[in-house]
Amino acid sequence: MNIIDRYIIKKYLSTFVFTVGIFIVVIVVFDVSEKLDDFLKYKAPMSKVFLEYYALGSIPFFLNMLTPLINFIAVIFFTSKMADQTEVVPILSGGMSFNRFLRPYMIAASVIFLFTLVSNIWIIPYTNKIKVNFENVYVKPHKISTSTMSTHMQIDSNTYVYIDNFDTKRNIGYNFSLEKFDGDQLTEKLMAQSITWDSVATKWKIKDYTVRTIDGLRETMDKGADRDTTLDMLPRDFETYDNVFTAMDTKELNQRIAKEETRGTGMMTDLLLEKYKRYIGPFSAYILTLMGVSLSSKKVRGGIGLSLGIGIALSFTFLVLVQFSTMFSLKGGLPPLIAILIPNVLFLVLAFWLKYKAPK
């Protein structure tokens, strides 16, 4: 790397860090004003509010969500400033191609890409868990569903479960039935008044049950008051609040996806969206960096304000497009992978078009 490369990388990363600091202040101020009534209503300790909820929970969450916006603004801001101070023209007119000019930007974008990827896979799920646990106690406890109605679940290739009502606070299910098949033939059906999770023995306790066993034309009935059994399901499989998947670490998320392929409880789209966001989202660092440099490397009459305004509008458009494609996947049947790729592919095409139009 030459002096120009080091200069651009330093400018890029320092502006990015500075922009992050500004956003942290803005996020905390607006979020406190919005949730202050909830904090007071549910008597949240101030030490937990600022140390647990904000420092360890909300700030990492919002920064992770807004990293594309922050990255784009940082690139446009300092590149427009370089162009306005006539620093870009001598670099390009001195024999450096535009592609070579992009190299230090892409090196800095790689730093942000790696940081975002590592955060998505290993850090953000844990900070989200802190945030979710706090919100479910001190912000919106009234929005947590404490019961799940009419749950059908396939727990392996031959076993199907139905629970009429599952209480997620007490870990008790009512009107439980379990059916086992051999191909298309029903071989056993168990029906019980209730099923309770024993966290000590890590087993399910079935009460007031009846077992019907079918062997060809022969049927036998067995009744009992209490029975322990091991099933490939846990109480957390019945948790239904919206943010539960964002608080899963990557290993747990992959395990849940593998189980969902067998069970088919209707959560696969949410799970896949969360997984693909973690791996594909960081690539926006390269796309928005290319777009930002191409857009702001030319000196314009309006100064840096014009480029900055266009950049902010485009970055918000990117975030809105991400939300729209996610909703189309959740509500309209769009495949999750396609939904995550659409904003990135569209903006990649736009970035290459802007690069083509950029000064050479």
JSON list of C-alpha atoms in Angstrom, two decimals, residues 155 158-162 176-181 186 188-192 195 206 210-212 227 229-231 233:
[
{"chain": "A", "resi": 155, "resn": "ILE", "atom": "CA", "xyz": [-41.11, -35.09, 15.81]},
{"chain": "A", "resi": 158, "resn": "ASN", "atom": "CA", "xyz": [-43.18, -41.84, 12.04]},
{"chain": "A", "resi": 159, "resn": "THR", "atom": "CA", "xyz": [-44.39, -39.87, 15.07]},
{"chain": "A", "resi": 160, "resn": "TYR", "atom": "CA", "xyz": [-46.88, -37.01, 15.18]},
{"chain": "A", "resi": 161, "resn": "VAL", "atom": "CA", "xyz": [-47.91, -34.88, 18.15]},
{"chain": "A", "resi": 162, "resn": "TYR", "atom": "CA", "xyz": [-50.91, -32.66, 18.82]},
{"chain": "A", "resi": 176, "resn": "PHE", "atom": "CA", "xyz": [-52.17, -34.18, 24.30]},
{"chain": "A", "resi": 177, "resn": "SER", "atom": "CA", "xyz": [-52.10, -36.88, 21.66]},
{"chain": "A", "resi": 178, "resn": "LEU", "atom": "CA", "xyz": [-49.25, -38.83, 20.07]},
{"chain": "A", "resi": 179, "resn": "GLU", "atom": "CA", "xyz": [-49.61, -41.02, 16.99]},
{"chain": "A", "resi": 180, "resn": "LYS", "atom": "CA", "xyz": [-47.09, -43.52, 15.64]},
{"chain": "A", "resi": 181, "resn": "PHE", "atom": "CA", "xyz": [-47.25, -44.89, 12.11]},
{"chain": "A", "resi": 186, "resn": "LEU", "atom": "CA", "xyz": [-51.45, -46.31, 12.51]},
{"chain": "A", "resi": 188, "resn": "GLU", "atom": "CA", "xyz": [-50.16, -46.63, 18.34]},
{"chain": "A", "resi": 189, "resn": "LYS", "atom": "CA", "xyz": [-52.14, -43.67, 19.62]},
{"chain": "A", "resi": 190, "resn": "LEU", "atom": "CA", "xyz": [-51.61, -42.13, 23.05]},
{"chain": "A", "resi": 191, "resn": "MET", "atom": "CA", "xyz": [-54.08, -39.60, 24.44]},
{"chain": "A", "resi": 192, "resn": "ALA", "atom": "CA", "xyz": [-53.61, -37.74, 27.75]},
{"chain": "A", "resi": 195, "resn": "ILE", "atom": "CA", "xyz": [-48.17, -33.32, 29.54]},
{"chain": "A", "resi": 206, "resn": "ILE", "atom": "CA", "xyz": [-47.85, -37.62, 30.94]},
{"chain": "A", "resi": 210, "resn": "THR", "atom": "CA", "xyz": [-54.81, -43.94, 27.38]},
{"chain": "A", "resi": 211, "resn": "VAL", "atom": "CA", "xyz": [-52.72, -45.91, 24.90]},
{"chain": "A", "resi": 212, "resn": "ARG", "atom": "CA", "xyz": [-54.34, -47.68, 21.98]},
{"chain": "A", "resi": 227, "resn": "ARG", "atom": "CA", "xyz": [-45.93, -41.92, 32.87]},
{"chain": "A", "resi": 229, "resn": "THR", "atom": "CA", "xyz": [-41.43, -40.34, 28.36]},
{"chain": "A", "resi": 230, "resn": "THR", "atom": "CA", "xyz": [-38.65, -38.86, 26.26]},
{"chain": "A", "resi": 231, "resn": "LEU", "atom": "CA", "xyz": [-39.70, -36.90, 23.16]},
{"chain": "A", "resi": 233, "resn": "MET", "atom": "CA", "xyz": [-39.26, -31.60, 21.67]}
]
